[in-house]
Amino acid sequence: MNFSVKPMRFLADTLAQPNETPAREQLLPDGTTLRLLDTGLLRVSPSQPGTHRVLISCGIHGNETAPMEIVDAIVGDIVAGELTVNNELLIVIGNPPAAVAAERFIEENLNRLFSGKHQSSRSLESLRAAQIEQVTEAFFTAGDEPRLHYDLHTAIRGSQIEKFAVYPYLHSRTWSAPQIGFLEQCGIEAVLFSKQPSGTYSYHTSHLHEADSFTIELGKVRQFGDNDMTNFSAISAGLRRVIAGQELFKQTPKSIKLFAVVEEVIKRSEAFQLHIPAEAKNFTEYPKGSLLASDEGYEYRTQQDGERFVFPITNVPPGQRAMLVVAPTELDPID
Ligand SMILES: [Zn+2]
């Protein structure tokens, strides 16, 4: 381990050595330890145990720059002594080689490879998913504190609802009203409840580690340097409160919109077609009976007024998700 005196520049160092970064450690004057485990994998430990174990990930898709810049500013403030760390923290930049290439991925979509789905291929992203799973497990199992995971993204397509979170499928667990209240305070306008398991990082940590986990979409993809960081001040402030141990998760949801996934449209064959305009925004609303997608022996027509599509994409391999269809829902607060 290299006890370097040169301060850590997390994002710059990661992009400079995207495939492998020598492990190094930095001790701050207040006793906080930063340990760079490998490229884009940073553990931060306060001198005293905290109340939560907090995982913040970004760059799972390499071209989604704003979340990486948000996280880099947080690490910069920790290193500078301007943000006190009072909870165990793991920060992940998911796909550094793709970030350098300014691409969503190099070989395949990293966010379809978690929960062991990486075992069926030897792509760059599969190896990375396996490594991230290992580091995540070591982090979450090192203590008994409640586990949190915020996986930050931006979207390819414009959206009628700019900032929203996806709540992974919970199986028999119940959803957390305080977490949704916290997201609302972070400027998140809507939450989508998934209805089945998936290969996403947030589903993995939710299901295997019973973390309160979310995929968080923060707006439209832009290049490094083109992001208006004032647009992310609420989420940035929220994450900083969590890191500093100041967030008490006492907020109940007020006006945040809730949507249930009513259909996960899977591309079955190369005959798959979307019947929505290329420029249509996520969350565009359709009346009952509208044809949204078709494939060999399949079509999806909206089942009720007010259904909306999210994340439509046609250039995925058959067998992968091509679109989500969601509808407004109300859930009884349970947690
Ligand atoms: Zn993404």
Short mmCIF file of C-alpha atoms and ligand atoms in Angstrom, two decimals:
data_model
loop_
_atom_site.label_atom_id
_atom_site.label_comp_id
_atom_site.label_asym_id
_atom_site.label_seq_id
_atom_site.Cartn_x
_atom_site.Cartn_y
_atom_site.Cartn_z
CA MET A 1 0.00 0.00 0.00
CA ASN A 2 1.36 3.37 -1.01
CA PHE A 3 0.89 6.01 1.71
CA SER A 4 1.12 8.83 -0.75
CA VAL A 5 1.11 12.44 0.40
CA LYS A 6 -0.18 13.60 -2.98
CA PRO A 7 -3.91 14.26 -2.49
CA MET A 8 -6.30 11.94 -4.23
CA ARG A 9 -7.96 13.28 -7.39
CA PHE A 10 -10.53 10.56 -7.71
CA LEU A 11 -12.09 11.09 -11.13
CA ALA A 12 -8.95 12.42 -12.83
CA ASP A 13 -6.86 9.54 -11.48
CA THR A 14 -9.52 7.03 -12.52
CA LEU A 15 -9.74 8.37 -16.07
CA ALA A 16 -5.93 8.51 -16.33
CA GLN A 17 -5.65 4.80 -15.49
CA PRO A 18 -9.04 3.36 -16.42
CA ASN A 19 -8.07 -0.31 -16.47
CA GLU A 20 -6.01 -0.64 -13.34
CA THR A 21 -4.94 1.78 -10.64
CA PRO A 22 -2.42 0.83 -7.95
CA ALA A 23 -4.04 0.61 -4.53
CA ARG A 24 -3.22 3.58 -2.33
CA GLU A 25 -4.29 5.01 0.98
CA GLN A 26 -4.63 8.51 2.32
CA LEU A 27 -5.14 9.41 5.98
CA LEU A 28 -6.86 12.71 6.70
CA PRO A 29 -6.06 14.86 9.76
CA ASP A 30 -9.40 13.95 11.41
CA GLY A 31 -8.59 10.23 11.23
CA THR A 32 -10.71 9.46 8.16
CA THR A 33 -9.04 6.93 5.87
CA LEU A 34 -9.46 6.87 2.09
CA ARG A 35 -8.47 3.59 0.47
CA LEU A 36 -8.42 3.33 -3.30
CA LEU A 37 -8.91 -0.42 -3.78
CA ASP A 38 -8.60 -0.44 -7.56
CA THR A 39 -9.60 1.82 -10.38
CA GLY A 40 -12.80 3.69 -9.51
CA LEU A 41 -13.29 1.80 -6.22
CA LEU A 42 -12.82 3.98 -3.15
CA ARG A 43 -13.56 3.11 0.46
CA VAL A 44 -13.77 5.89 2.99
CA SER A 45 -13.78 5.02 6.69
CA PRO A 46 -14.40 7.49 9.50
CA SER A 47 -12.42 7.14 12.72
CA GLN A 48 -15.63 6.24 14.61
CA PRO A 49 -18.37 3.84 13.46
CA GLY A 50 -21.43 5.53 11.97
CA THR A 51 -25.13 4.71 11.71
CA HIS A 52 -25.24 3.50 8.07
CA ARG A 53 -23.07 1.87 5.42
CA VAL A 54 -23.41 4.02 2.33
CA LEU A 55 -22.67 2.98 -1.25
CA ILE A 56 -22.74 5.68 -3.92
CA SER A 57 -22.12 4.54 -7.49
CA CYS A 58 -21.88 6.42 -10.76
CA GLY A 59 -20.52 5.85 -14.26
CA ILE A 60 -22.07 2.39 -14.50
CA HIS A 61 -22.72 3.76 -17.99
CA GLY A 62 -19.53 5.45 -19.17
CA ASN A 63 -21.11 8.40 -20.98
CA GLU A 64 -23.17 9.51 -17.97
CA THR A 65 -20.81 12.21 -16.82
CA ALA A 66 -22.85 14.35 -14.40
CA PRO A 67 -23.03 11.70 -11.67
CA MET A 68 -19.26 11.20 -11.89
CA GLU A 69 -18.73 14.94 -11.50
CA ILE A 70 -21.14 15.06 -8.52
CA VAL A 71 -19.27 12.22 -6.82
CA ASP A 72 -15.86 13.67 -7.67
CA ALA A 73 -16.80 16.98 -6.05
CA ILE A 74 -17.88 15.09 -2.92
CA VAL A 75 -14.57 13.20 -2.75
CA GLY A 76 -12.69 16.45 -3.36
CA ASP A 77 -14.46 18.05 -0.41
CA ILE A 78 -13.72 15.03 1.79
CA VAL A 79 -10.02 15.17 0.87
CA ALA A 80 -9.95 18.93 1.50
CA GLY A 81 -11.50 18.45 4.95
CA GLU A 82 -14.62 20.38 3.95
CA LEU A 83 -16.98 17.42 4.28
CA THR A 84 -16.74 15.29 7.42
CA VAL A 85 -17.36 11.59 6.92
CA ASN A 86 -19.36 9.99 9.71
CA ASN A 87 -20.56 6.85 7.93
CA GLU A 88 -18.68 4.03 6.23
CA LEU A 89 -18.66 4.89 2.56
CA LEU A 90 -17.95 3.03 -0.67
CA ILE A 91 -17.77 5.03 -3.88
CA VAL A 92 -17.81 3.26 -7.23
CA ILE A 93 -17.11 4.62 -10.70
CA GLY A 94 -18.54 1.70 -12.62
CA ASN A 95 -17.03 1.66 -16.09
CA PRO A 96 -13.89 3.83 -16.37
CA PRO A 97 -12.78 2.51 -19.82
CA ALA A 98 -16.21 3.42 -21.22
CA ALA A 99 -16.00 6.83 -19.53
CA VAL A 100 -12.67 7.48 -21.27
CA ALA A 101 -14.22 6.39 -24.58
CA ALA A 102 -17.31 8.57 -23.86
CA GLU A 103 -19.46 5.51 -24.54
CA ARG A 104 -22.29 3.86 -22.63
CA PHE A 105 -20.22 0.65 -22.55
CA ILE A 106 -17.29 -1.04 -24.33
CA GLU A 107 -18.69 -4.52 -25.01
CA GLU A 108 -22.03 -4.84 -23.23
CA ASN A 109 -24.32 -2.99 -20.84
CA LEU A 110 -22.80 -3.33 -17.35
CA ASN A 111 -26.16 -2.69 -15.71
CA ARG A 112 -27.57 -5.98 -17.03
CA LEU A 113 -24.76 -8.13 -15.58
CA PHE A 114 -25.21 -8.05 -11.80
CA SER A 115 -26.63 -10.79 -9.57
CA GLY A 116 -24.22 -13.23 -11.19
CA LYS A 117 -25.42 -12.64 -14.76
CA HIS A 118 -21.78 -11.77 -15.60
CA GLN A 119 -20.92 -15.47 -15.36
CA SER A 120 -22.23 -16.16 -18.85
CA SER A 121 -19.64 -14.00 -20.65
CA ARG A 122 -16.01 -12.86 -20.44
CA SER A 123 -16.53 -9.31 -21.63
CA LEU A 124 -14.77 -6.36 -20.02
CA GLU A 125 -18.05 -5.44 -18.34
CA SER A 126 -18.59 -8.99 -17.04
CA LEU A 127 -15.22 -8.96 -15.32
CA ARG A 128 -15.97 -5.54 -13.89
CA ALA A 129 -19.41 -6.61 -12.62
CA ALA A 130 -17.78 -9.54 -10.80
CA GLN A 131 -15.17 -7.25 -9.24
CA ILE A 132 -17.78 -4.69 -8.19
CA GLU A 133 -19.91 -7.44 -6.64
CA GLN A 134 -16.91 -8.66 -4.59
CA VAL A 135 -15.98 -5.20 -3.34
CA THR A 136 -19.62 -4.46 -2.54
CA GLU A 137 -20.00 -7.67 -0.55
CA ALA A 138 -16.82 -7.00 1.44
CA PHE A 139 -18.08 -3.50 2.20
CA PHE A 140 -21.62 -4.36 3.24
CA THR A 141 -20.72 -7.45 5.26
CA ALA A 142 -18.04 -5.65 7.31
CA GLY A 143 -20.65 -4.22 9.69
CA ASP A 144 -24.25 -4.45 10.85
CA GLU A 145 -25.36 -0.91 10.07
CA PRO A 146 -28.37 -0.43 7.75
CA ARG A 147 -27.20 -0.40 4.14
CA LEU A 148 -27.90 2.29 1.58
CA HIS A 149 -27.15 2.32 -2.14
CA TYR A 150 -27.71 5.26 -4.49
CA ASP A 151 -26.75 4.42 -8.09
CA LEU A 152 -26.62 7.66 -10.06
CA HIS A 153 -27.39 7.85 -13.79
CA THR A 154 -28.40 10.23 -16.54
CA ALA A 155 -30.60 9.23 -19.49
CA ILE A 156 -30.10 9.22 -23.27
CA ARG A 157 -33.59 10.49 -24.00
CA GLY A 158 -35.25 13.68 -22.79
CA SER A 159 -37.86 13.18 -20.10
CA GLN A 160 -41.12 14.85 -19.11
CA ILE A 161 -40.10 14.00 -15.56
CA GLU A 162 -36.45 14.98 -15.39
CA LYS A 163 -35.35 13.36 -12.15
CA PHE A 164 -36.74 10.02 -11.06
CA ALA A 165 -35.73 6.91 -9.17
CA VAL A 166 -36.28 3.24 -9.91
CA TYR A 167 -37.07 1.15 -6.83
CA PRO A 168 -35.80 -2.37 -7.54
CA TYR A 169 -38.15 -5.32 -7.12
CA LEU A 170 -38.34 -6.03 -3.38
CA HIS A 171 -39.73 -9.58 -3.30
CA SER A 172 -41.29 -9.86 0.18
CA ARG A 173 -39.62 -6.75 1.62
CA THR A 174 -41.57 -3.54 2.07
CA TRP A 175 -40.75 -0.19 0.55
CA SER A 176 -39.37 2.58 2.73
CA ALA A 177 -41.41 5.77 3.06
CA PRO A 178 -38.49 7.65 4.71
CA GLN A 179 -36.24 6.75 1.78
CA ILE A 180 -38.81 8.08 -0.69
CA GLY A 181 -39.15 11.19 1.47
CA PHE A 182 -35.38 11.58 1.35
CA LEU A 183 -35.37 11.22 -2.45
CA GLU A 184 -38.06 13.88 -2.69
CA GLN A 185 -35.85 16.22 -0.68
CA CYS A 186 -33.08 15.43 -3.16
CA GLY A 187 -35.19 16.84 -6.00
CA ILE A 188 -36.42 13.47 -7.27
CA GLU A 189 -39.88 13.97 -8.80
CA ALA A 190 -41.06 10.38 -9.24
CA VAL A 191 -40.39 6.80 -8.14
CA LEU A 192 -40.98 3.73 -10.34
CA PHE A 193 -41.65 0.45 -8.58
CA SER A 194 -40.17 -2.52 -10.46
CA LYS A 195 -42.13 -5.72 -10.57
CA GLN A 196 -39.46 -8.31 -11.31
CA PRO A 197 -35.78 -9.15 -10.71
CA SER A 198 -33.19 -7.65 -13.04
CA GLY A 199 -29.45 -7.46 -13.70
CA THR A 200 -29.05 -3.93 -12.35
CA TYR A 201 -26.59 -2.97 -9.65
CA SER A 202 -29.38 -1.57 -7.45
CA TYR A 203 -31.43 -4.78 -7.68
CA HIS A 204 -28.29 -6.73 -6.76
CA THR A 205 -27.59 -4.75 -3.58
CA SER A 206 -31.27 -4.63 -2.67
CA HIS A 207 -31.85 -8.34 -3.07
CA LEU A 208 -28.54 -9.84 -1.89
CA HIS A 209 -27.56 -7.29 0.76
CA GLU A 210 -31.03 -6.00 1.72
CA ALA A 211 -29.90 -2.44 1.16
CA ASP A 212 -32.31 0.41 0.55
CA SER A 213 -31.22 0.73 -3.07
CA PHE A 214 -32.23 2.98 -5.94
CA THR A 215 -31.28 3.64 -9.53
CA ILE A 216 -31.50 7.42 -9.73
CA GLU A 217 -31.90 9.24 -13.06
CA LEU A 218 -30.81 12.86 -12.90
CA GLY A 219 -31.53 14.24 -16.37
CA LYS A 220 -30.01 14.13 -19.80
CA VAL A 221 -26.59 12.79 -20.76
CA ARG A 222 -23.99 15.45 -21.57
CA GLN A 223 -20.22 15.43 -22.07
CA PHE A 224 -17.73 16.07 -19.27
CA GLY A 225 -17.67 19.79 -18.54
CA ASP A 226 -21.07 20.46 -20.19
CA ASN A 227 -23.16 19.72 -17.11
CA ASP A 228 -24.84 22.57 -15.25
CA MET A 229 -23.89 21.44 -11.76
CA THR A 230 -26.40 23.81 -10.10
CA ASN A 231 -29.04 21.44 -11.50
CA PHE A 232 -27.76 18.76 -9.11
CA SER A 233 -27.47 20.81 -5.93
CA ALA A 234 -30.35 19.06 -4.11
CA ILE A 235 -29.09 15.50 -4.71
CA SER A 236 -25.54 16.57 -3.96
CA ALA A 237 -26.63 18.17 -0.67
CA GLY A 238 -28.69 15.09 0.24
CA LEU A 239 -25.79 12.70 -0.34
CA ARG A 240 -23.51 14.96 1.68
CA ARG A 241 -25.97 14.89 4.61
CA VAL A 242 -25.97 11.09 4.45
CA ILE A 243 -22.16 10.92 4.36
CA ALA A 244 -21.88 13.38 7.25
CA GLY A 245 -24.39 11.39 9.31
CA GLN A 246 -26.75 14.39 9.43
CA GLU A 247 -29.58 12.82 7.45
CA LEU A 248 -32.06 11.29 9.88
CA PHE A 249 -34.51 9.92 7.26
CA LYS A 250 -37.50 11.41 9.05
CA GLN A 251 -39.14 12.92 5.98
CA THR A 252 -42.37 11.37 4.72
CA PRO A 253 -43.21 11.63 1.01
CA LYS A 254 -45.40 14.63 0.11
CA SER A 255 -46.04 15.23 -3.57
CA ILE A 256 -43.56 12.86 -5.24
CA LYS A 257 -45.27 10.88 -8.04
CA LEU A 258 -45.40 7.10 -7.80
CA PHE A 259 -45.56 4.77 -10.80
CA ALA A 260 -45.86 1.01 -11.01
CA VAL A 261 -44.22 -0.84 -13.87
CA VAL A 262 -47.11 -2.51 -15.71
CA GLU A 263 -45.05 -4.12 -18.49
CA GLU A 264 -41.38 -4.83 -19.11
CA VAL A 265 -41.27 -5.05 -22.89
CA ILE A 266 -38.62 -7.56 -23.97
CA LYS A 267 -37.13 -7.53 -27.47
CA ARG A 268 -37.80 -11.06 -28.71
CA SER A 269 -36.48 -10.94 -32.26
CA GLU A 270 -34.93 -8.64 -34.84
CA ALA A 271 -38.50 -7.91 -35.99
CA PHE A 272 -38.97 -5.84 -32.83
CA GLN A 273 -40.32 -2.32 -33.44
CA LEU A 274 -41.20 0.61 -31.24
CA HIS A 275 -44.21 2.66 -32.32
CA ILE A 276 -43.25 5.91 -30.65
CA PRO A 277 -41.60 8.96 -32.24
CA ALA A 278 -37.80 9.07 -31.97
CA GLU A 279 -37.94 12.44 -30.22
CA ALA A 280 -40.74 11.51 -27.78
CA LYS A 281 -39.72 12.04 -24.18
CA ASN A 282 -39.69 9.49 -21.36
CA PHE A 283 -43.01 9.53 -19.45
CA THR A 284 -45.03 10.58 -22.50
CA GLU A 285 -48.62 9.65 -21.68
CA TYR A 286 -50.82 7.52 -23.97
CA PRO A 287 -54.56 6.75 -24.03
CA LYS A 288 -55.80 3.18 -23.62
CA GLY A 289 -55.29 0.95 -26.66
CA SER A 290 -52.22 2.74 -28.09
CA LEU A 291 -49.74 0.47 -29.86
CA LEU A 292 -46.31 1.06 -28.30
CA ALA A 293 -44.28 -1.96 -29.44
CA SER A 294 -44.58 -4.96 -31.72
CA ASP A 295 -42.55 -8.08 -32.41
CA GLU A 296 -43.07 -11.53 -33.94
CA GLY A 297 -46.33 -12.76 -32.41
CA TYR A 298 -46.45 -9.92 -29.89
CA GLU A 299 -47.72 -6.42 -29.56
CA TYR A 300 -48.06 -4.12 -26.61
CA ARG A 301 -51.10 -1.85 -26.49
CA THR A 302 -51.69 0.31 -23.44
CA GLN A 303 -54.14 -1.36 -21.07
CA GLN A 304 -55.47 1.83 -19.46
CA ASP A 305 -55.48 5.59 -19.96
CA GLY A 306 -52.41 7.32 -18.59
CA GLU A 307 -49.80 4.64 -19.24
CA ARG A 308 -46.38 6.08 -20.08
CA PHE A 309 -43.19 4.64 -21.54
CA VAL A 310 -39.69 4.90 -20.05
CA PHE A 311 -36.23 3.88 -21.39
CA PRO A 312 -37.25 2.80 -24.91
CA ILE A 313 -34.35 1.33 -26.90
CA THR A 314 -34.32 -0.94 -29.96
CA ASN A 315 -30.61 -1.67 -30.48
CA VAL A 316 -30.30 -4.26 -27.71
CA PRO A 317 -29.78 -8.00 -28.23
CA PRO A 318 -32.95 -10.14 -28.34
CA GLY A 319 -33.85 -11.24 -24.83
CA GLN A 320 -33.07 -7.84 -23.30
CA ARG A 321 -35.46 -5.19 -22.07
CA ALA A 322 -36.49 -2.69 -24.74
CA MET A 323 -38.90 -0.51 -22.76
CA LEU A 324 -40.77 -0.11 -19.51
CA VAL A 325 -44.44 0.82 -19.45
CA VAL A 326 -45.57 2.47 -16.23
CA ALA A 327 -48.84 3.71 -14.77
CA PRO A 328 -49.59 6.00 -11.82
CA THR A 329 -50.02 4.16 -8.54
CA GLU A 330 -50.62 4.87 -4.90
CA LEU A 331 -49.18 2.70 -2.19
CA ASP A 332 -50.03 2.59 1.47
CA PRO A 333 -47.07 3.74 3.53
CA ILE A 334 -45.87 0.61 5.32
CA ASP A 335 -42.39 1.31 6.60
ZN ZN B 1 -27.31 4.82 -16.96
#
